[in-house]
XYZ file of C-alpha atoms in Angstrom:
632
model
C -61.160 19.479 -18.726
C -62.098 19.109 -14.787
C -64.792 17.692 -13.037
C -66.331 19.506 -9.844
C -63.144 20.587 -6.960
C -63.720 19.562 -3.484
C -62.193 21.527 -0.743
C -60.724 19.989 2.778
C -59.074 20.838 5.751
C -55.715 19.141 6.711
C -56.064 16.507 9.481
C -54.955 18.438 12.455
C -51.892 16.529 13.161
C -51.179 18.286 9.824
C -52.119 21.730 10.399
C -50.422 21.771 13.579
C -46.925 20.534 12.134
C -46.551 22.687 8.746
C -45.958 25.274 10.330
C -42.940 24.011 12.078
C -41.447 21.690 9.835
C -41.579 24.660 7.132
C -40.514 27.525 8.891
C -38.099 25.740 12.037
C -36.678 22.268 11.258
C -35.729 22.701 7.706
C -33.094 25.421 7.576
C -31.505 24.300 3.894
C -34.339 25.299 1.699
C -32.875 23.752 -1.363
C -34.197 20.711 0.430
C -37.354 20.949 -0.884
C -36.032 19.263 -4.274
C -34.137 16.862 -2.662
C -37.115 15.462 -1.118
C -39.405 15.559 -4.101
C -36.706 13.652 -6.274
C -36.053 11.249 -3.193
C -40.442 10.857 -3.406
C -40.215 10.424 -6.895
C -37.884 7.731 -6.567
C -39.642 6.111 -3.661
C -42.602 6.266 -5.990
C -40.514 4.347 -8.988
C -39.282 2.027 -6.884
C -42.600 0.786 -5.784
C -43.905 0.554 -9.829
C -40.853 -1.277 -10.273
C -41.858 -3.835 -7.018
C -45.322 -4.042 -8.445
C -44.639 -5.133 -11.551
C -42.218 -7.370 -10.164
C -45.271 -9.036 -7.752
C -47.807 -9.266 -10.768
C -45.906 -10.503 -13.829
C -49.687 -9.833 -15.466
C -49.031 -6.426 -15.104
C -47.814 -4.846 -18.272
C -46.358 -1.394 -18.140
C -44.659 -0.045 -20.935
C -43.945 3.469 -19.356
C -39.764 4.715 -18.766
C -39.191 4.953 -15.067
C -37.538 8.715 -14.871
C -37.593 11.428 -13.054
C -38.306 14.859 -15.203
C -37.514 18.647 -13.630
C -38.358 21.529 -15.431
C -37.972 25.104 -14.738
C -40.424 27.860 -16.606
C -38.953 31.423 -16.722
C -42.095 32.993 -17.913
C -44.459 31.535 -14.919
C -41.269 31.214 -12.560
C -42.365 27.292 -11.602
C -40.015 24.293 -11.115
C -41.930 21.171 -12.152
C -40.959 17.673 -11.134
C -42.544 14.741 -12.801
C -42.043 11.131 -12.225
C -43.805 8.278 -13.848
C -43.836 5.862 -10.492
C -46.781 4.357 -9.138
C -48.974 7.163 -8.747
C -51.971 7.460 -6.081
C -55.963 7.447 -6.292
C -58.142 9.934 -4.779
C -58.220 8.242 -1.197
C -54.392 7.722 -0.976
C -54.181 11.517 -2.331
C -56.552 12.458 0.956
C -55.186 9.826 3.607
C -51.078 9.773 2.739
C -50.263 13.766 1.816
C -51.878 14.342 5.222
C -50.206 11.837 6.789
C -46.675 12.423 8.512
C -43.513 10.551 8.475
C -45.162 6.989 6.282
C -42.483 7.295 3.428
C -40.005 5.008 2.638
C -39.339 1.897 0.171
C -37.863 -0.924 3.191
C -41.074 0.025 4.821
C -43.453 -0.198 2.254
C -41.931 -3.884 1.566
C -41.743 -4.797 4.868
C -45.748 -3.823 5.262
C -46.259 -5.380 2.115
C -44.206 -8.641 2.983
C -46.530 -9.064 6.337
C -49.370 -7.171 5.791
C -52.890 -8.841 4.589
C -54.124 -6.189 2.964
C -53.428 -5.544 -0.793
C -50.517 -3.676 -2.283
C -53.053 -0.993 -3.562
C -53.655 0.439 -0.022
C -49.956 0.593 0.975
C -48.621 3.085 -2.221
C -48.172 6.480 -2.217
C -47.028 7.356 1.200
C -45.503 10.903 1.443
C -43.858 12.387 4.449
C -43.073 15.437 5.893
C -40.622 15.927 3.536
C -43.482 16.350 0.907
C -44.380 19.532 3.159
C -40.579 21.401 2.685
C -42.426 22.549 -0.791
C -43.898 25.565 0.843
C -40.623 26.767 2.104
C -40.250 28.077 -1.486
C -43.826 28.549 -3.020
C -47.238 29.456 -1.840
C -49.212 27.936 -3.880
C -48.529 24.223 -5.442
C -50.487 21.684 -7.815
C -50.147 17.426 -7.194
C -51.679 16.009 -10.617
C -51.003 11.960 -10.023
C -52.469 8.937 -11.513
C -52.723 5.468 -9.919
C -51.362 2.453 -11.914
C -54.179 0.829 -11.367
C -56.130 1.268 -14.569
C -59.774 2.264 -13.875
C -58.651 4.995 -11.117
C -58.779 8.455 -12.368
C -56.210 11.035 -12.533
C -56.374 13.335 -9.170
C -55.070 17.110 -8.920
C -54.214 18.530 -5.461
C -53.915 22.039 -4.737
C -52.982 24.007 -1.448
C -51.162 27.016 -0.062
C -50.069 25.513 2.322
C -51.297 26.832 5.222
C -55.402 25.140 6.609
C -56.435 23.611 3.391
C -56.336 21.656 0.130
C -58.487 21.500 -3.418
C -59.322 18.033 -4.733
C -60.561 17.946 -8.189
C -60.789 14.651 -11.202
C -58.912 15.232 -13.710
C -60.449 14.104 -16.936
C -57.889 14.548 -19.277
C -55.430 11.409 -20.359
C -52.459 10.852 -17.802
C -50.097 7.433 -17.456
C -49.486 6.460 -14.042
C -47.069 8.752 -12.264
C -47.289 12.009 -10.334
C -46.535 15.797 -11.426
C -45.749 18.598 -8.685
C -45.950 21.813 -10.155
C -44.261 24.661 -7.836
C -44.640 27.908 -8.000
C -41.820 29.643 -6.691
C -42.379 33.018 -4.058
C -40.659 36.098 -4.815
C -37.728 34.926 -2.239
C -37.118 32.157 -3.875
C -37.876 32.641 -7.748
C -34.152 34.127 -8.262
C -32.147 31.445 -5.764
C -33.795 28.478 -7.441
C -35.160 29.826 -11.141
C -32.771 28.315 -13.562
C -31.931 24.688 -15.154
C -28.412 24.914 -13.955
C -29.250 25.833 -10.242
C -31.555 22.930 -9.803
C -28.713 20.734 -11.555
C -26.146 21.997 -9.189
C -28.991 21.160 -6.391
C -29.505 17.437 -7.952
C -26.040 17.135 -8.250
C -25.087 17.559 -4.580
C -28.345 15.898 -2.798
C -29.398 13.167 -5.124
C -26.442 12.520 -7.510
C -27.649 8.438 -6.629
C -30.749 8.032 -7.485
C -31.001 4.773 -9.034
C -33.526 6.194 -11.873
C -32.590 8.666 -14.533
C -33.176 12.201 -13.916
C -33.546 14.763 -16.597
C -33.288 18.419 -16.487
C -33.058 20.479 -19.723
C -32.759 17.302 -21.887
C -30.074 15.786 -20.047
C -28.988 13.347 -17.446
C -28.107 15.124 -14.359
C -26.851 11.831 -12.237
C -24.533 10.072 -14.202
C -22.474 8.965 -11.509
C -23.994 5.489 -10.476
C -24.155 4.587 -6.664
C -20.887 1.639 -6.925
C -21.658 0.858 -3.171
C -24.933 -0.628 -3.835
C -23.010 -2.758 -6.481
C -22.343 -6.262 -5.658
C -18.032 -6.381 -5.243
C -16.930 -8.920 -7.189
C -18.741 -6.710 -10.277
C -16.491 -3.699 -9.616
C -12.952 -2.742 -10.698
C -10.668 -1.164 -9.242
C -10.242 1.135 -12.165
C -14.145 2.077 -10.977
C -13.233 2.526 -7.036
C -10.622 4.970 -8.287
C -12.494 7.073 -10.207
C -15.410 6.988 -7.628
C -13.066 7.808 -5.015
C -11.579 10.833 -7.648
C -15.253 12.158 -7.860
C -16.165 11.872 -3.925
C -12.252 13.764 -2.844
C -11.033 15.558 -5.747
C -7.889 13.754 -5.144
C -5.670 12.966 -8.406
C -3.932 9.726 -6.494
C -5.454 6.776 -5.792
C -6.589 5.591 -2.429
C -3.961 3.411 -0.335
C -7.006 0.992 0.198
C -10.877 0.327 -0.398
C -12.988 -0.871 1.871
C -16.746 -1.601 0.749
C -18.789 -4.014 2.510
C -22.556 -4.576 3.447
C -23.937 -4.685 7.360
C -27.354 -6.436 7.977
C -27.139 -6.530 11.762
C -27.620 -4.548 13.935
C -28.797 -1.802 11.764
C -28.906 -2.610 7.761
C -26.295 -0.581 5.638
C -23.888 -0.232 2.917
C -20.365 1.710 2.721
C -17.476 2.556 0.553
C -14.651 4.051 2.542
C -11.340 5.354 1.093
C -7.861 5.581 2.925
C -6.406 8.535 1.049
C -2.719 8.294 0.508
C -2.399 11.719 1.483
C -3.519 14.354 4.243
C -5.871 15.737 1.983
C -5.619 18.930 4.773
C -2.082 20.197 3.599
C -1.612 23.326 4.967
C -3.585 21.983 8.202
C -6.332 25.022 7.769
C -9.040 22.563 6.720
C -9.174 20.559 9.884
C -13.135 20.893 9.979
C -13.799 19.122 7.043
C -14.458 16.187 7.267
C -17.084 13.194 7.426
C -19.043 10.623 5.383
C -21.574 11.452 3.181
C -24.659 9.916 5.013
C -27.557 8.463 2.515
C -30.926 6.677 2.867
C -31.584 4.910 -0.191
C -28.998 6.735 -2.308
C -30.902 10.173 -1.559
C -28.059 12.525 0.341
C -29.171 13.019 3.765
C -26.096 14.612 5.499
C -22.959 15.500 3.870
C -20.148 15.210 6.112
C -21.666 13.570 8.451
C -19.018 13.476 12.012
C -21.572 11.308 14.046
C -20.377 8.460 11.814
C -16.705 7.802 12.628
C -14.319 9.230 15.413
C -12.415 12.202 14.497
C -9.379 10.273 15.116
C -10.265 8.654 12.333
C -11.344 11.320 10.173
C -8.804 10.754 7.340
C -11.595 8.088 5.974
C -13.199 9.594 2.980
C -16.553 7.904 1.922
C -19.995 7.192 1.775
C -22.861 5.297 4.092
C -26.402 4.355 3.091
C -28.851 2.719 5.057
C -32.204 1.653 4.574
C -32.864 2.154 8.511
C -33.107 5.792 8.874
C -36.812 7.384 7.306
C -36.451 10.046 5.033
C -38.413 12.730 7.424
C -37.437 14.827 10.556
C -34.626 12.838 12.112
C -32.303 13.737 9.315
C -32.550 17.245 10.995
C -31.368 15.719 14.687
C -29.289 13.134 13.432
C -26.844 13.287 16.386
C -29.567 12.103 18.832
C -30.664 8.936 16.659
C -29.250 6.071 18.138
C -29.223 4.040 14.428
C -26.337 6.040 14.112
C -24.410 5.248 17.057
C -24.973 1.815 15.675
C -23.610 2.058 12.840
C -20.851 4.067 13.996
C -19.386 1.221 16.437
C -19.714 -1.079 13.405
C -17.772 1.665 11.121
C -15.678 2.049 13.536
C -14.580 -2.071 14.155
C -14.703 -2.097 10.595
C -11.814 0.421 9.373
C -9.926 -0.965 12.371
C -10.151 -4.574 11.559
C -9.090 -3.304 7.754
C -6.312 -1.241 9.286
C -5.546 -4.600 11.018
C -5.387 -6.670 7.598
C -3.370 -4.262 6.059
C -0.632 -3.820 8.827
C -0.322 -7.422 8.145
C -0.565 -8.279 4.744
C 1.247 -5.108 3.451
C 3.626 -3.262 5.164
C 4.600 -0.799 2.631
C 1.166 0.179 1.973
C 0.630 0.319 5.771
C 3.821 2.666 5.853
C 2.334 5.173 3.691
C -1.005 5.210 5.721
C 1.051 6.045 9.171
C 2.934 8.550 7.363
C 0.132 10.357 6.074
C -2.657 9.898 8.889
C -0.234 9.200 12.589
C -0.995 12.292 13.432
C -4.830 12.112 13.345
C -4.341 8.479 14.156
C -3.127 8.822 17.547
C -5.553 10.940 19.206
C -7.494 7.722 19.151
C -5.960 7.002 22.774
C -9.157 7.658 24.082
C -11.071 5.113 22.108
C -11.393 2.886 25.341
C -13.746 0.481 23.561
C -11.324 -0.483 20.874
C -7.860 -0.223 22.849
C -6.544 -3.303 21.977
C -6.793 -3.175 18.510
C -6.300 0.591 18.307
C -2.987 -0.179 20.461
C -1.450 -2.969 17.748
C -2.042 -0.334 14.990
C 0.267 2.357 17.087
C 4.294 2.305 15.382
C 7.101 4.259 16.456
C 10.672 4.464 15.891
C 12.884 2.824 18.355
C 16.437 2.288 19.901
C 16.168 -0.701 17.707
C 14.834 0.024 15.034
C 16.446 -0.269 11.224
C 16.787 2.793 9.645
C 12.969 3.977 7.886
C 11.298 1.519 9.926
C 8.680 1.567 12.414
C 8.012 -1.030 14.963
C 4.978 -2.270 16.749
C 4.268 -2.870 20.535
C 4.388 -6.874 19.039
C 7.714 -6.257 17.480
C 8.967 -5.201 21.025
C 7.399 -7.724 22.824
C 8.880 -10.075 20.918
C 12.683 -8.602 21.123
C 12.604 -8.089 24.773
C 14.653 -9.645 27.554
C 13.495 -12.426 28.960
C 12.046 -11.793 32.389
C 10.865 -8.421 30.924
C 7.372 -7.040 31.883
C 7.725 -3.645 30.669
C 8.170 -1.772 27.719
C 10.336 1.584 28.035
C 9.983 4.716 26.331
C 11.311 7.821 26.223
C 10.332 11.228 24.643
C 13.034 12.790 22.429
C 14.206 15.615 19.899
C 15.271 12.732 17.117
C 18.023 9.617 17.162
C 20.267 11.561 17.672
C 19.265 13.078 20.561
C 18.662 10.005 21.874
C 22.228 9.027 21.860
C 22.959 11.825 24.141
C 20.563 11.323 26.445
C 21.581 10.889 29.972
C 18.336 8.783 30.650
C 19.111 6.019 27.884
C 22.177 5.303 28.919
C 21.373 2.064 31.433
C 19.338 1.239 28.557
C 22.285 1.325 26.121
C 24.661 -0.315 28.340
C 21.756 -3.359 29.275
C 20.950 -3.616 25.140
C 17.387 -3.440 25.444
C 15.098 -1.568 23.380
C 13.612 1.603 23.711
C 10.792 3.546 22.213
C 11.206 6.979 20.698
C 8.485 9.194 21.077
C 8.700 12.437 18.942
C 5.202 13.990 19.191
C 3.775 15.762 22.325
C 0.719 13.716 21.419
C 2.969 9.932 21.912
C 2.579 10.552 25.526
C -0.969 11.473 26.393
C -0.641 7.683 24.105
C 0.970 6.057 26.493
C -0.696 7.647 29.645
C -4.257 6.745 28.473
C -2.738 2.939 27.256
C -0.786 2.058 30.007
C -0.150 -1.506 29.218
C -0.191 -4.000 26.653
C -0.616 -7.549 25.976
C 0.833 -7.974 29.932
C 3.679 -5.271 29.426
C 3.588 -2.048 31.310
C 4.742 1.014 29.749
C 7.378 2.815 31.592
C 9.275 6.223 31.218
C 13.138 5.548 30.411
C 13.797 8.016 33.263
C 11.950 7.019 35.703
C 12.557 2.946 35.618
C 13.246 1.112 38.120
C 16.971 -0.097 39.215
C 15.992 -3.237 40.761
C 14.081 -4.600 37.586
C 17.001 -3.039 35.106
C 19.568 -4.750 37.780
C 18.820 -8.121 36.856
C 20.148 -8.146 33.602
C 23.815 -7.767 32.825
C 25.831 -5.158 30.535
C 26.727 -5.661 27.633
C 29.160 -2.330 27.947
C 32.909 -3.537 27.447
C 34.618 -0.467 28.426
C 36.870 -0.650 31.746
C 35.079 0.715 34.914
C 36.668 3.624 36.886
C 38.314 2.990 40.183
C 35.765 2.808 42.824
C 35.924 5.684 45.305
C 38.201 5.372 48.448
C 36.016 6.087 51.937
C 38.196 9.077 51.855
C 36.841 10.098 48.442
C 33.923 9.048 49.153
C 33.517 11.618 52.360
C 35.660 14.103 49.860
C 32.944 13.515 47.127
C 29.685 13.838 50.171
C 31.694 17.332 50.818
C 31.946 18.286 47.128
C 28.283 17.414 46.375
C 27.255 19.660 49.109
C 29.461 22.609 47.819
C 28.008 22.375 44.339
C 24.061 22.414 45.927
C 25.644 25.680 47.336
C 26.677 27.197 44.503
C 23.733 26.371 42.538
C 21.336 27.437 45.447
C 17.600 27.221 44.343
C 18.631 26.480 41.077
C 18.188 22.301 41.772
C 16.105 20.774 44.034
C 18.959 18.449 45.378
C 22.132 17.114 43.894
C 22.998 13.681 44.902
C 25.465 10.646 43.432
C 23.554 8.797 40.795
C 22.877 4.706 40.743
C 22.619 4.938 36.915
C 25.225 7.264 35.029
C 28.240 5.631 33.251
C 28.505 7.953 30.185
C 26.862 10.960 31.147
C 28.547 13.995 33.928
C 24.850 14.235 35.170
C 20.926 14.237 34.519
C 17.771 16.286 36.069
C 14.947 14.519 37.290
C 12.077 15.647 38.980
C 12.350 15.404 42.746
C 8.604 13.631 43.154
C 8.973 11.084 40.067
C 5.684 12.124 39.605
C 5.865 13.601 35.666
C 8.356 12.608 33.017
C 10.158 16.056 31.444
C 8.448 16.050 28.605
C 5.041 16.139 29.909
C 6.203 18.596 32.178
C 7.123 20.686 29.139
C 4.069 19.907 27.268
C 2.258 21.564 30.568
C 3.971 24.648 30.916
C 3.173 25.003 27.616
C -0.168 24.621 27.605
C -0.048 27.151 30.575
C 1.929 29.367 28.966
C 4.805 29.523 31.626
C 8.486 29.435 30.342
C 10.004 29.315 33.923
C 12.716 26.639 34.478
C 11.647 23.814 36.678
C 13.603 23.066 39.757
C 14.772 19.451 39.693
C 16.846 16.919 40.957
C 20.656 16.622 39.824
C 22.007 13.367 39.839
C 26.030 13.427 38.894
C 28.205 10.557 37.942
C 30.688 9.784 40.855
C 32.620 7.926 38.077
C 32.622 10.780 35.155
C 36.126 11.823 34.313
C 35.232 16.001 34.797
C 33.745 15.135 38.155
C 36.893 13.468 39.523
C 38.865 16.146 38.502
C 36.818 18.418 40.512
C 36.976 16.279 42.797
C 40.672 16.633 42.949
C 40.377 20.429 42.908
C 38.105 20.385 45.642
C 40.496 18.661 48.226
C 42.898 21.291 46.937
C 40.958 24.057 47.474
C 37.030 23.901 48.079
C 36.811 27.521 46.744
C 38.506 27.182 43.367
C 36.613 29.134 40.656
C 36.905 25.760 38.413
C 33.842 24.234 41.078
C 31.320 27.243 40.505
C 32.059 27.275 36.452
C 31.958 23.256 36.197
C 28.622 23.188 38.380
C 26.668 25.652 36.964
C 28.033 24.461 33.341
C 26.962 21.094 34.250
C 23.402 22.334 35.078
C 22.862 24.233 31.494
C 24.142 21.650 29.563
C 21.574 19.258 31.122
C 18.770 22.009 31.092
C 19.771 22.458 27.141
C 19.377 18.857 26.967
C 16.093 18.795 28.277
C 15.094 22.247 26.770
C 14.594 23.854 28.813
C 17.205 26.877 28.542
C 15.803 29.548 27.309
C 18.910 31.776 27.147
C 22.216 30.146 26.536
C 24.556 33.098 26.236
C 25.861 32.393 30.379
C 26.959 29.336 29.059
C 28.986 29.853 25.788
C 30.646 32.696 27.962
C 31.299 29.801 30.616
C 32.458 27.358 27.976
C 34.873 29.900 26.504
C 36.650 30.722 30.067
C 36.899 27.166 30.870
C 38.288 26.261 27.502
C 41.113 29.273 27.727
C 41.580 28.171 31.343
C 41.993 24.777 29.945
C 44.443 26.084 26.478
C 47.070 27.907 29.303
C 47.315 24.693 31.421
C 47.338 22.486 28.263
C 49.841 25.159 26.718
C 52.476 24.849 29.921
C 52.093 20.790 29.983
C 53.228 20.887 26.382
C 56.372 23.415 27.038
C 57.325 20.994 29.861
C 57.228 18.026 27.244
């Protein structure tokens, strides 16, 4: 059956590297069939090039990849019927690291002068991953090329291999016969384990591959397709297959990149958060692929967390099939195609803001939150910025606005766009900080997330408008345009008042000691008894908050209290005061007026001092009320 066998030592770039790429770089060793089947393929696709260059060349032979699995002699056996290699290809190419690959072989063969014959065949280390599960394997492969005789390979993969002509009859193609160690015969001896194995790694192949008598990769690779060939009945169900999701994707984006790096995507915008119970955060990633053979599932070198909500797949034809697979965040391909991923979902993002505003709606609502820690996305802050929507002082009710929908409301004159972090609308209609705002008519942003902030910290401007805290604007730029408030002002203060009011100011710092930082007559107040601010100006509240809770530190801050000269309760104590500067009414109404704003802010952590105040001053209150009414 076999002519004489011929034994050789591996090159010595070889011998040096098996014993690290088996036992060190590869860590999955499932692998090993992914890169056989990903050979195979390589070796189909290069029949299927051949024939294409020689129409003379007449091949009748099914292009398929076969993988068997024999109990009895506990082998897997993978069998393709590609292009095959002659004796000297056998010798130079499974010595040879890191040559495979189909865009190379046509580049080489596109500019090369030498003939297609001496460019075939060209394993790489992945070839070598065999030996993670067997000790002992057999190559039997056949050249197309008619008058070449069929070769058989054998090695144990450790100093050397067995050549030997085989005489029997053989079409073109290449058999790998494994046999599997004692390890491994259990983890990878059955039909359905190697399915399950196809399944997951090489699911698109391009060529048909059988296991058991049946095809295990029926699901064809749709982003190779050309678009206009695909419905969207077929991105559904693909998109179905890749998530597990039972609703369709909010939108599809599949498109092909030549430059700078050469590859193809399909990327779904699930209408969900597929990460319900927000336990799952971890998972996620596209499914990286180089020539439809899985190289990375999940790969997060791809796109920015932020926007990790993308579901999908990328194949290139840049990346080799070999050892950079295993250190795939150092390869700077992928930082290529990342920024183009990256400018690509945004500029889609972009189209769909525009062009549908419902479906847009649905993709804030179910991805904001993962959305908006793209603040620190410096490279794309302008477009990331005119995808950003919140609610607003302005706002209809279930609508979000833009930054460009308040740059086009606001005052003329006005550089600035105002926000303010709050609890929910209606919050925001108590709040002592808004009321200027109110009273001017313009338009302020509601932010309702810890994370809006750090937003508008890292942005800082837009389009020529600043961003500015509500509480901390300035007077002199909110000055120059007039109220729109209709109510009648109260009676400016006498300069005896005035010195009365200095006096009663001073008496309420004293009875609320360390309690405030200062407590002064406020420029801004018209609705509101008082506010809190920070004495420096330096931190809004809520980011205050946000810190002390990072720090774990519930203590009350000690802030500025600004109280409105004009507010009805504050000219009655004003009243009292010139009666009697020690009245009990001063003490309760200051240190009521300091919890109420500190339970405005949130900052009061136990409230019980002041429903006991509120409940004196209201039966204080009842017996005045009660007398006023007997007199009447």
């Amino acid at each position: 059956m076999t002519a004489q066998t011929e034994k050789f030592e591996f090159k010595a770039e070889v011998n040096q590297l098996l014993d690290i790429l088996v036992h060190s770089l590869y860590t999955n060793r499932e692998i090993f069939l992914r890169e056989l089947v990903s050979n195979a393929s390589d070796a189909l696709d290069k029949m299927r090039f051949a024939i294409n260059s020689n129409p003379e060349l007449e091949d009748e032979v099914e292009p398929e990849i076969l993988i068997a699995y024999d109990e009895e002699k506990k082998t897997v056996t993978v069998t393709d019927t590609g292009i095959g290699m002659t004796r000297e290809e056998v010798m130079t190419n499974i010595g040879t690291i890191a040559h495979s690959g189909s865009a190379e072989f046509v580049k080489q063969a596109a500019e090369s002068k030498e003939s297609l014959d001496s460019l075939i065949g060209r394993f790489g280390v992945g070839f070598y991953s065999i030996f993670m599960v067997s000790d002992h394997v057999v190559v039997r492969t056949k050249s197309y090329l008619k008058d070449e005789p069929a070769i058989q390979w054998v090695s144990d993969g450790k100093n050397a291999y067995e050549l030997t002509e085989v005489e029997a009859e053989m079409d073109h193609g290449t058999i790998i016969e494994i046999q599997l160690n004692e390890d491994n015969a259990e983890r990878f001896g059955s039909d359905d384990k190697l399915k399950d194995i196809v399944k997951r790694h090489s699911n698109f192949v391009s060529f048909p591959i059988m296991i058991g008598g049946e095809r295990v990769n029926t699901v064809s690779a749709l982003w190779r397709e050309p678009k206009f060939q695909i419905k969207q009945e077929q991105y559904e169900e693909f998109y179905k297959f890749l998530t597990y999701d039972v609703q369709p994707p909010i939108d599809t984006l599949h498109f092909s990149v030549d430059a700078p790096v050469q590859f193809n995507s399909l990327l779904f915008i699930p209408e969900n958060d597929l990460d319900i119970f927000g336990m799952d955060r971890d998972n996620w990633g596209l499914d990286l692929y180089v020539r439809r053979v899985l190289i990375e599932k999940q790969n997060k070198n791809l796109l920015p967390e932020y926007l990790s909500f993308i579901k999908g797949v990328v194949d290139t034809e840049d990346l080799p099939l070999n050892i950079s697979r295993e250190t795939l965040q150092d390869n700077l391909l992928i930082g290529k195609i990342s920024a183009t991923l990256t400018k690509q979902v945004l500029g889609q993002l972009e189209k769909l803001a525009k062009d549908d505003e419902e479906k847009y709606a649905k993709f804030w609502k179910a991805h904001s939150k993962i959305f908006k820690a793209g603040h620190m996305d410096f490279v794309n802050r302008d477009k990331y910025a005119g995808l950003l929507r919140f609610d607003s002082s302005k706002a209809e009710e279930n609508t979000l606005v833009s930054f460009a929908d308040y740059i086009e409301r606001a005052k003329e004159d006005q550089k600035e766009i105002y926000y303010s972090f709050v609890a929910s609308r209606e919050a925001a209609n108590l709040n002592p900080h808004l009321e200027i705002f109110r009273n001017k008519d313009i338009e302020v942003l509601y932010l309702y997330e810890p994370i809006d902030e750090f937003v508008m910290e890292s942005i800082r401007e837009h389009e020529g408008f600043n961003f500015v805290a509500a509480e901390y604007a300035d007077l002199e730029k909110l000055d120059k345009f007039e109220s729109t408030k209709k109510e009648d002002e109260p009676e400016p203060l006498s300069e005896d008042q005035e010195k009365d009011m200095e006096a009663l100011i001073a008496k309420m710092k004293e009875v609320l000691g360390e309690q405030v930082a200062e407590v002064k007559v406020s420029e801004r107040l018209s609705d509101s008894p008082c506010r809190l601010v920070n004495p420096d100006g330096a931190m809004t509240s809520s980011m205050e908050k946000l810190m002390k809770a990072m720090n774990k530190d519930s203590s009350i801050p000690t802030k500025t209290m600004e109280v409105n000269a004009g507010h009805p309760l504050l000219r009655s104590m004003l009243e009292i005061f010139k009666v009697n500067p020690e009245d009990e009414f001063i003490a309760l109404s200051s240190n009521q007026l300091l919890e109420s704003a500190l339970l405005l802010e949130g900052y009061l952590n136990d409230p019980h001092a002041l429903v006991g105040r509120i409940q004196s001053l209201l039966t204080k209150a009842g017996g005045w009320y009660a007398e006023l009414e007997k007199k009447d």
